[in-house]
Amino acid sequence: MPKCRFQAHKPRCSAGNVGAKLTDLAVITTASRGETTAWPKDLGANHGIDHTKPLAAQVDALGIGAPAFVYSTTHTDQHLADIAKLIARKAGSH
């Protein structure tokens, strides 16, 4: 059974070692308006970027390095080139 604890509006849930590692992930969400960027951050996302601008440059500006994974749920065809750049940077860092 997963164990959850809530601190400062940031739920942290884990179910064994895998779940514990997942809580260490940085979550970057995309939106185009300030209020829609703020909402996921209020729910625990670490960063919000504007999906109407180049994604790779914005992720670079965060200073957290390249993501190992990207979970794209909408308009992936519009962002695929940037997603590929981001993942390739991570792959090249090993």
mmCIF file of N, CA, C and O in Angstrom, residues 10-88:
data_model
loop_
_atom_site.group_PDB
_atom_site.id
_atom_site.type_symbol
_atom_site.label_atom_id
_atom_site.label_comp_id
_atom_site.label_asym_id
_atom_site.label_seq_id
_atom_site.Cartn_x
_atom_site.Cartn_y
_atom_site.Cartn_z
ATOM 1 N N LYS A 10 2.612 19.674 -1.416
ATOM 2 C CA LYS A 10 3.350 18.825 -2.343
ATOM 3 C C LYS A 10 3.230 17.383 -1.885
ATOM 4 O O LYS A 10 3.936 16.958 -0.975
ATOM 5 N N PRO A 11 2.321 16.635 -2.491
ATOM 6 C CA PRO A 11 2.186 15.242 -2.066
ATOM 7 C C PRO A 11 3.418 14.437 -2.434
ATOM 8 O O PRO A 11 3.966 14.584 -3.512
ATOM 9 N N ARG A 12 3.848 13.619 -1.519
ATOM 10 C CA ARG A 12 4.960 12.701 -1.749
ATOM 11 C C ARG A 12 4.448 11.303 -1.441
ATOM 12 O O ARG A 12 4.085 11.018 -0.308
ATOM 13 N N CYS A 13 4.389 10.463 -2.454
ATOM 14 C CA CYS A 13 3.886 9.104 -2.264
ATOM 15 C C CYS A 13 4.964 8.118 -2.676
ATOM 16 O O CYS A 13 5.708 8.357 -3.610
ATOM 17 N N SER A 14 5.030 7.015 -1.984
ATOM 18 C CA SER A 14 5.973 5.979 -2.392
ATOM 19 C C SER A 14 5.413 4.608 -2.061
ATOM 20 O O SER A 14 4.622 4.441 -1.159
ATOM 21 N N ALA A 15 5.835 3.650 -2.856
ATOM 22 C CA ALA A 15 5.464 2.255 -2.635
ATOM 23 C C ALA A 15 6.740 1.444 -2.802
ATOM 24 O O ALA A 15 7.028 0.914 -3.861
ATOM 25 N N GLY A 16 7.576 1.431 -1.783
ATOM 26 C CA GLY A 16 8.843 0.711 -1.874
ATOM 27 C C GLY A 16 9.916 1.578 -2.500
ATOM 28 O O GLY A 16 9.782 2.787 -2.634
ATOM 29 N N ASN A 17 11.019 0.953 -2.904
ATOM 30 C CA ASN A 17 12.168 1.680 -3.433
ATOM 31 C C ASN A 17 11.863 2.439 -4.710
ATOM 32 O O ASN A 17 12.332 3.547 -4.902
ATOM 33 N N VAL A 18 11.108 1.846 -5.622
ATOM 34 C CA VAL A 18 10.809 2.523 -6.881
ATOM 35 C C VAL A 18 10.013 3.790 -6.618
ATOM 36 O O VAL A 18 10.331 4.861 -7.112
ATOM 37 N N GLY A 19 8.988 3.687 -5.817
ATOM 38 C CA GLY A 19 8.187 4.861 -5.489
ATOM 39 C C GLY A 19 8.985 5.928 -4.782
ATOM 40 O O GLY A 19 8.806 7.122 -5.025
ATOM 41 N N ALA A 20 9.887 5.518 -3.928
ATOM 42 C CA ALA A 20 10.722 6.479 -3.212
ATOM 43 C C ALA A 20 11.599 7.245 -4.193
ATOM 44 O O ALA A 20 11.807 8.443 -4.045
ATOM 45 N N LYS A 21 12.124 6.591 -5.195
ATOM 46 C CA LYS A 21 12.949 7.254 -6.202
ATOM 47 C C LYS A 21 12.118 8.200 -7.052
ATOM 48 O O LYS A 21 12.582 9.256 -7.442
ATOM 49 N N LEU A 22 10.881 7.826 -7.355
ATOM 50 C CA LEU A 22 10.041 8.683 -8.185
ATOM 51 C C LEU A 22 9.734 10.005 -7.516
ATOM 52 O O LEU A 22 9.516 11.009 -8.188
ATOM 53 N N THR A 23 9.715 10.051 -6.201
ATOM 54 C CA THR A 23 9.429 11.308 -5.527
ATOM 55 C C THR A 23 10.585 12.290 -5.651
ATOM 56 O O THR A 23 10.421 13.470 -5.369
ATOM 57 N N ASP A 24 11.746 11.843 -6.105
ATOM 58 C CA ASP A 24 12.890 12.723 -6.299
ATOM 59 C C ASP A 24 12.916 13.356 -7.687
ATOM 60 O O ASP A 24 13.817 14.119 -7.996
ATOM 61 N N LEU A 25 11.949 13.050 -8.528
ATOM 62 C CA LEU A 25 11.913 13.596 -9.878
ATOM 63 C C LEU A 25 11.527 15.062 -9.870
ATOM 64 O O LEU A 25 10.711 15.497 -9.072
ATOM 65 N N ALA A 26 12.115 15.821 -10.776
ATOM 66 C CA ALA A 26 11.683 17.202 -10.994
ATOM 67 C C ALA A 26 10.569 17.168 -12.025
ATOM 68 O O ALA A 26 10.709 16.547 -13.071
ATOM 69 N N VAL A 27 9.474 17.812 -11.727
ATOM 70 C CA VAL A 27 8.330 17.837 -12.627
ATOM 71 C C VAL A 27 8.270 19.200 -13.291
ATOM 72 O O VAL A 27 8.222 20.231 -12.618
ATOM 73 N N ILE A 28 8.291 19.200 -14.633
ATOM 74 C CA ILE A 28 8.187 20.423 -15.421
ATOM 75 C C ILE A 28 6.879 20.346 -16.195
ATOM 76 O O ILE A 28 6.661 19.410 -16.953
ATOM 77 N N THR A 29 6.010 21.305 -16.002
ATOM 78 C CA THR A 29 4.744 21.347 -16.728
ATOM 79 C C THR A 29 4.794 22.458 -17.764
ATOM 80 O O THR A 29 5.636 23.352 -17.695
ATOM 81 N N THR A 30 3.881 22.392 -18.733
ATOM 82 C CA THR A 30 3.811 23.440 -19.744
ATOM 83 C C THR A 30 2.428 24.066 -19.757
ATOM 84 O O THR A 30 1.427 23.398 -19.518
ATOM 85 N N ALA A 31 2.397 25.334 -20.048
ATOM 86 C CA ALA A 31 1.156 26.098 -20.193
ATOM 87 C C ALA A 31 1.518 27.389 -20.919
ATOM 88 O O ALA A 31 2.696 27.692 -21.099
ATOM 89 N N SER A 32 0.522 28.141 -21.320
ATOM 90 C CA SER A 32 0.822 29.381 -22.038
ATOM 91 C C SER A 32 0.412 30.634 -21.279
ATOM 92 O O SER A 32 0.742 31.735 -21.696
ATOM 93 N N ARG A 33 -0.285 30.482 -20.184
ATOM 94 C CA ARG A 33 -0.722 31.643 -19.396
ATOM 95 C C ARG A 33 -0.236 31.482 -17.956
ATOM 96 O O ARG A 33 -0.104 30.372 -17.456
ATOM 97 N N GLY A 34 0.004 32.585 -17.299
ATOM 98 C CA GLY A 34 0.500 32.565 -15.932
ATOM 99 C C GLY A 34 -0.372 31.761 -14.983
ATOM 100 O O GLY A 34 0.124 30.971 -14.188
ATOM 101 N N GLU A 35 -1.690 31.943 -15.086
ATOM 102 C CA GLU A 35 -2.574 31.231 -14.159
ATOM 103 C C GLU A 35 -2.593 29.722 -14.420
ATOM 104 O O GLU A 35 -2.763 28.943 -13.497
ATOM 105 N N THR A 36 -2.402 29.310 -15.666
ATOM 106 C CA THR A 36 -2.390 27.866 -15.938
ATOM 107 C C THR A 36 -1.018 27.256 -15.651
ATOM 108 O O THR A 36 -0.903 26.055 -15.487
ATOM 109 N N THR A 37 0.012 28.072 -15.570
ATOM 110 C CA THR A 37 1.321 27.597 -15.129
ATOM 111 C C THR A 37 1.350 27.490 -13.613
ATOM 112 O O THR A 37 1.944 26.576 -13.057
ATOM 113 N N ALA A 38 0.685 28.403 -12.934
ATOM 114 C CA ALA A 38 0.688 28.426 -11.471
ATOM 115 C C ALA A 38 -0.054 27.232 -10.879
ATOM 116 O O ALA A 38 0.368 26.687 -9.857
ATOM 117 N N TRP A 39 -1.144 26.815 -11.481
ATOM 118 C CA TRP A 39 -1.966 25.741 -10.923
ATOM 119 C C TRP A 39 -1.186 24.434 -10.718
ATOM 120 O O TRP A 39 -1.192 23.890 -9.617
ATOM 121 N N PRO A 40 -0.464 23.901 -11.734
ATOM 122 C CA PRO A 40 0.303 22.669 -11.479
ATOM 123 C C PRO A 40 1.402 22.865 -10.442
ATOM 124 O O PRO A 40 1.712 21.953 -9.682
ATOM 125 N N LYS A 41 1.988 24.050 -10.396
ATOM 126 C CA LYS A 41 3.012 24.314 -9.381
ATOM 127 C C LYS A 41 2.391 24.274 -7.992
ATOM 128 O O LYS A 41 3.005 23.792 -7.052
ATOM 129 N N ASP A 42 1.165 24.765 -7.873
ATOM 130 C CA ASP A 42 0.463 24.687 -6.585
ATOM 131 C C ASP A 42 0.218 23.232 -6.173
ATOM 132 O O ASP A 42 0.121 22.925 -4.998
ATOM 133 N N LEU A 43 0.119 22.345 -7.169
ATOM 134 C CA LEU A 43 -0.116 20.930 -6.896
ATOM 135 C C LEU A 43 1.174 20.141 -6.708
ATOM 136 O O LEU A 43 1.134 18.940 -6.473
ATOM 137 N N GLY A 44 2.329 20.798 -6.850
ATOM 138 C CA GLY A 44 3.583 20.120 -6.581
ATOM 139 C C GLY A 44 4.585 20.077 -7.715
ATOM 140 O O GLY A 44 5.689 19.580 -7.530
ATOM 141 N N ALA A 45 4.228 20.583 -8.899
ATOM 142 C CA ALA A 45 5.206 20.624 -9.989
ATOM 143 C C ALA A 45 6.341 21.567 -9.588
ATOM 144 O O ALA A 45 6.127 22.560 -8.899
ATOM 145 N N ASN A 46 7.549 21.244 -10.022
ATOM 146 C CA ASN A 46 8.705 22.056 -9.664
ATOM 147 C C ASN A 46 8.860 23.287 -10.539
ATOM 148 O O ASN A 46 9.338 24.317 -10.088
ATOM 149 N N HIS A 47 8.510 23.155 -11.819
ATOM 150 C CA HIS A 47 8.732 24.232 -12.779
ATOM 151 C C HIS A 47 7.570 24.288 -13.767
ATOM 152 O O HIS A 47 6.947 23.272 -14.055
ATOM 153 N N GLY A 48 7.331 25.461 -14.310
ATOM 154 C CA GLY A 48 6.353 25.633 -15.373
ATOM 155 C C GLY A 48 6.981 26.419 -16.511
ATOM 156 O O GLY A 48 7.652 27.427 -16.273
ATOM 157 N N ILE A 49 6.828 25.940 -17.736
ATOM 158 C CA ILE A 49 7.363 26.645 -18.895
ATOM 159 C C ILE A 49 6.237 26.867 -19.901
ATOM 160 O O ILE A 49 5.186 26.239 -19.837
ATOM 161 N N ASP A 50 6.470 27.755 -20.845
ATOM 162 C CA ASP A 50 5.471 28.164 -21.834
ATOM 163 C C ASP A 50 5.581 27.277 -23.071
ATOM 164 O O ASP A 50 6.592 27.307 -23.766
ATOM 165 N N HIS A 51 4.527 26.516 -23.364
ATOM 166 C CA HIS A 51 4.581 25.592 -24.503
ATOM 167 C C HIS A 51 4.450 26.285 -25.859
ATOM 168 O O HIS A 51 4.578 25.642 -26.893
ATOM 169 N N THR A 52 4.247 27.614 -25.870
ATOM 170 C CA THR A 52 4.203 28.333 -27.149
ATOM 171 C C THR A 52 5.595 28.806 -27.569
ATOM 172 O O THR A 52 5.752 29.362 -28.648
ATOM 173 N N LYS A 53 6.588 28.608 -26.710
ATOM 174 C CA LYS A 53 7.974 28.993 -26.993
ATOM 175 C C LYS A 53 8.828 27.731 -27.065
ATOM 176 O O LYS A 53 8.420 26.674 -26.592
ATOM 177 N N PRO A 54 10.023 27.815 -27.650
ATOM 178 C CA PRO A 54 10.882 26.630 -27.733
ATOM 179 C C PRO A 54 11.145 26.012 -26.351
ATOM 180 O O PRO A 54 11.618 26.692 -25.437
ATOM 181 N N LEU A 55 10.816 24.739 -26.226
ATOM 182 C CA LEU A 55 10.914 24.058 -24.929
ATOM 183 C C LEU A 55 12.355 23.866 -24.474
ATOM 184 O O LEU A 55 12.671 24.071 -23.305
ATOM 185 N N ALA A 56 13.230 23.442 -25.393
ATOM 186 C CA ALA A 56 14.608 23.121 -25.011
ATOM 187 C C ALA A 56 15.311 24.322 -24.393
ATOM 188 O O ALA A 56 15.997 24.193 -23.373
ATOM 189 N N ALA A 57 15.141 25.493 -24.971
ATOM 190 C CA ALA A 57 15.785 26.697 -24.446
ATOM 191 C C ALA A 57 15.267 27.025 -23.049
ATOM 192 O O ALA A 57 16.033 27.438 -22.168
ATOM 193 N N GLN A 58 13.973 26.832 -22.817
ATOM 194 C CA GLN A 58 13.396 27.114 -21.504
ATOM 195 C C GLN A 58 13.882 26.116 -20.451
ATOM 196 O O GLN A 58 14.163 26.496 -19.308
ATOM 197 N N VAL A 59 13.980 24.866 -20.829
ATOM 198 C CA VAL A 59 14.498 23.862 -19.888
ATOM 199 C C VAL A 59 15.967 24.162 -19.572
ATOM 200 O O VAL A 59 16.379 24.084 -18.420
ATOM 201 N N ASP A 60 16.734 24.551 -20.586
ATOM 202 C CA ASP A 60 18.126 24.944 -20.344
ATOM 203 C C ASP A 60 18.203 26.089 -19.343
ATOM 204 O O ASP A 60 19.054 26.089 -18.449
ATOM 205 N N ALA A 61 17.305 27.056 -19.478
ATOM 206 C CA ALA A 61 17.309 28.227 -18.600
ATOM 207 C C ALA A 61 16.993 27.868 -17.151
ATOM 208 O O ALA A 61 17.362 28.608 -16.233
ATOM 209 N N LEU A 62 16.340 26.741 -16.922
ATOM 210 C CA LEU A 62 16.033 26.313 -15.553
ATOM 211 C C LEU A 62 17.292 25.925 -14.786
ATOM 212 O O LEU A 62 17.311 25.941 -13.559
ATOM 213 N N GLY A 63 18.338 25.528 -15.518
ATOM 214 C CA GLY A 63 19.594 25.169 -14.879
ATOM 215 C C GLY A 63 19.576 23.842 -14.139
ATOM 216 O O GLY A 63 20.375 23.628 -13.234
ATOM 217 N N ILE A 64 18.682 22.937 -14.522
ATOM 218 C CA ILE A 64 18.584 21.648 -13.827
ATOM 219 C C ILE A 64 19.106 20.492 -14.675
ATOM 220 O O ILE A 64 19.006 19.348 -14.288
ATOM 221 N N GLY A 65 19.656 20.800 -15.834
ATOM 222 C CA GLY A 65 20.157 19.760 -16.716
ATOM 223 C C GLY A 65 19.057 19.206 -17.605
ATOM 224 O O GLY A 65 17.897 19.615 -17.524
ATOM 225 N N ALA A 66 19.436 18.273 -18.438
ATOM 226 C CA ALA A 66 18.502 17.666 -19.387
ATOM 227 C C ALA A 66 17.660 16.595 -18.707
ATOM 228 O O ALA A 66 18.151 15.871 -17.844
ATOM 229 N N PRO A 67 16.398 16.489 -19.097
ATOM 230 C CA PRO A 67 15.550 15.445 -18.498
ATOM 231 C C PRO A 67 15.904 14.068 -19.044
ATOM 232 O O PRO A 67 16.309 13.922 -20.195
ATOM 233 N N ALA A 68 15.764 13.062 -18.213
ATOM 234 C CA ALA A 68 15.971 11.683 -18.650
ATOM 235 C C ALA A 68 14.724 11.148 -19.348
ATOM 236 O O ALA A 68 14.814 10.268 -20.189
ATOM 237 N N PHE A 69 13.562 11.701 -18.983
ATOM 238 C CA PHE A 69 12.290 11.229 -19.536
ATOM 239 C C PHE A 69 11.400 12.423 -19.838
ATOM 240 O O PHE A 69 11.450 13.431 -19.132
ATOM 241 N N VAL A 70 10.579 12.276 -20.869
ATOM 242 C CA VAL A 70 9.567 13.281 -21.198
ATOM 243 C C VAL A 70 8.256 12.548 -21.390
ATOM 244 O O VAL A 70 8.177 11.596 -22.163
ATOM 245 N N TYR A 71 7.238 12.987 -20.674
ATOM 246 C CA TYR A 71 5.897 12.422 -20.791
ATOM 247 C C TYR A 71 5.027 13.493 -21.439
ATOM 248 O O TYR A 71 4.596 14.437 -20.792
ATOM 249 N N SER A 72 4.818 13.370 -22.724
ATOM 250 C CA SER A 72 4.063 14.358 -23.488
ATOM 251 C C SER A 72 2.660 13.823 -23.741
ATOM 252 O O SER A 72 2.499 12.743 -24.308
ATOM 253 N N THR A 73 1.645 14.585 -23.325
ATOM 254 C CA THR A 73 0.270 14.096 -23.433
ATOM 255 C C THR A 73 -0.562 14.817 -24.480
ATOM 256 O O THR A 73 -1.656 14.372 -24.788
ATOM 257 N N THR A 74 -0.064 15.908 -25.015
ATOM 258 C CA THR A 74 -0.852 16.640 -25.999
ATOM 259 C C THR A 74 0.062 17.431 -26.937
ATOM 260 O O THR A 74 1.131 17.878 -26.530
ATOM 261 N N HIS A 75 -0.321 17.534 -28.184
ATOM 262 C CA HIS A 75 0.429 18.279 -29.202
ATOM 263 C C HIS A 75 1.882 17.820 -29.323
ATOM 264 O O HIS A 75 2.769 18.617 -29.595
ATOM 265 N N THR A 76 2.111 16.553 -29.105
ATOM 266 C CA THR A 76 3.468 16.007 -29.157
ATOM 267 C C THR A 76 4.112 16.270 -30.511
ATOM 268 O O THR A 76 5.306 16.576 -30.578
ATOM 269 N N ASP A 77 3.327 16.189 -31.580
ATOM 270 C CA ASP A 77 3.881 16.429 -32.911
ATOM 271 C C ASP A 77 4.484 17.823 -33.033
ATOM 272 O O ASP A 77 5.479 18.019 -33.726
ATOM 273 N N GLN A 78 3.938 18.800 -32.333
ATOM 274 C CA GLN A 78 4.448 20.168 -32.383
ATOM 275 C C GLN A 78 5.730 20.332 -31.569
ATOM 276 O O GLN A 78 6.518 21.240 -31.823
ATOM 277 N N HIS A 79 5.940 19.465 -30.602
ATOM 278 C CA HIS A 79 7.071 19.609 -29.683
ATOM 279 C C HIS A 79 8.125 18.511 -29.845
ATOM 280 O O HIS A 79 9.126 18.513 -29.125
ATOM 281 N N LEU A 80 7.914 17.605 -30.776
ATOM 282 C CA LEU A 80 8.787 16.435 -30.891
ATOM 283 C C LEU A 80 10.248 16.803 -31.134
ATOM 284 O O LEU A 80 11.144 16.193 -30.551
ATOM 285 N N ALA A 81 10.511 17.805 -31.946
ATOM 286 C CA ALA A 81 11.902 18.192 -32.211
ATOM 287 C C ALA A 81 12.603 18.654 -30.928
ATOM 288 O O ALA A 81 13.729 18.249 -30.656
ATOM 289 N N ASP A 82 11.934 19.482 -30.132
ATOM 290 C CA ASP A 82 12.522 19.934 -28.870
ATOM 291 C C ASP A 82 12.675 18.791 -27.880
ATOM 292 O O ASP A 82 13.668 18.698 -27.162
ATOM 293 N N ILE A 83 11.680 17.907 -27.824
ATOM 294 C CA ILE A 83 11.759 16.754 -26.926
ATOM 295 C C ILE A 83 12.957 15.885 -27.292
ATOM 296 O O ILE A 83 13.723 15.457 -26.428
ATOM 297 N N ALA A 84 13.141 15.659 -28.588
ATOM 298 C CA ALA A 84 14.285 14.857 -29.055
ATOM 299 C C ALA A 84 15.607 15.523 -28.671
ATOM 300 O O ALA A 84 16.550 14.850 -28.245
ATOM 301 N N LYS A 85 15.694 16.855 -28.798
ATOM 302 C CA LYS A 85 16.916 17.580 -28.406
ATOM 303 C C LYS A 85 17.210 17.384 -26.923
ATOM 304 O O LYS A 85 18.349 17.148 -26.535
ATOM 305 N N LEU A 86 16.172 17.505 -26.117
ATOM 306 C CA LEU A 86 16.364 17.375 -24.669
ATOM 307 C C LEU A 86 16.836 15.991 -24.283
ATOM 308 O O LEU A 86 17.771 15.835 -23.495
ATOM 309 N N ILE A 87 16.219 14.980 -24.828
ATOM 310 C CA ILE A 87 16.589 13.600 -24.498
ATOM 311 C C ILE A 87 17.981 13.281 -25.024
ATOM 312 O O ILE A 87 18.768 12.616 -24.352
ATOM 313 N N ALA A 88 18.309 13.771 -26.228
ATOM 314 C CA ALA A 88 19.637 13.524 -26.790
ATOM 315 C C ALA A 88 20.726 14.139 -25.918
ATOM 316 O O ALA A 88 21.796 13.549 -25.756
#
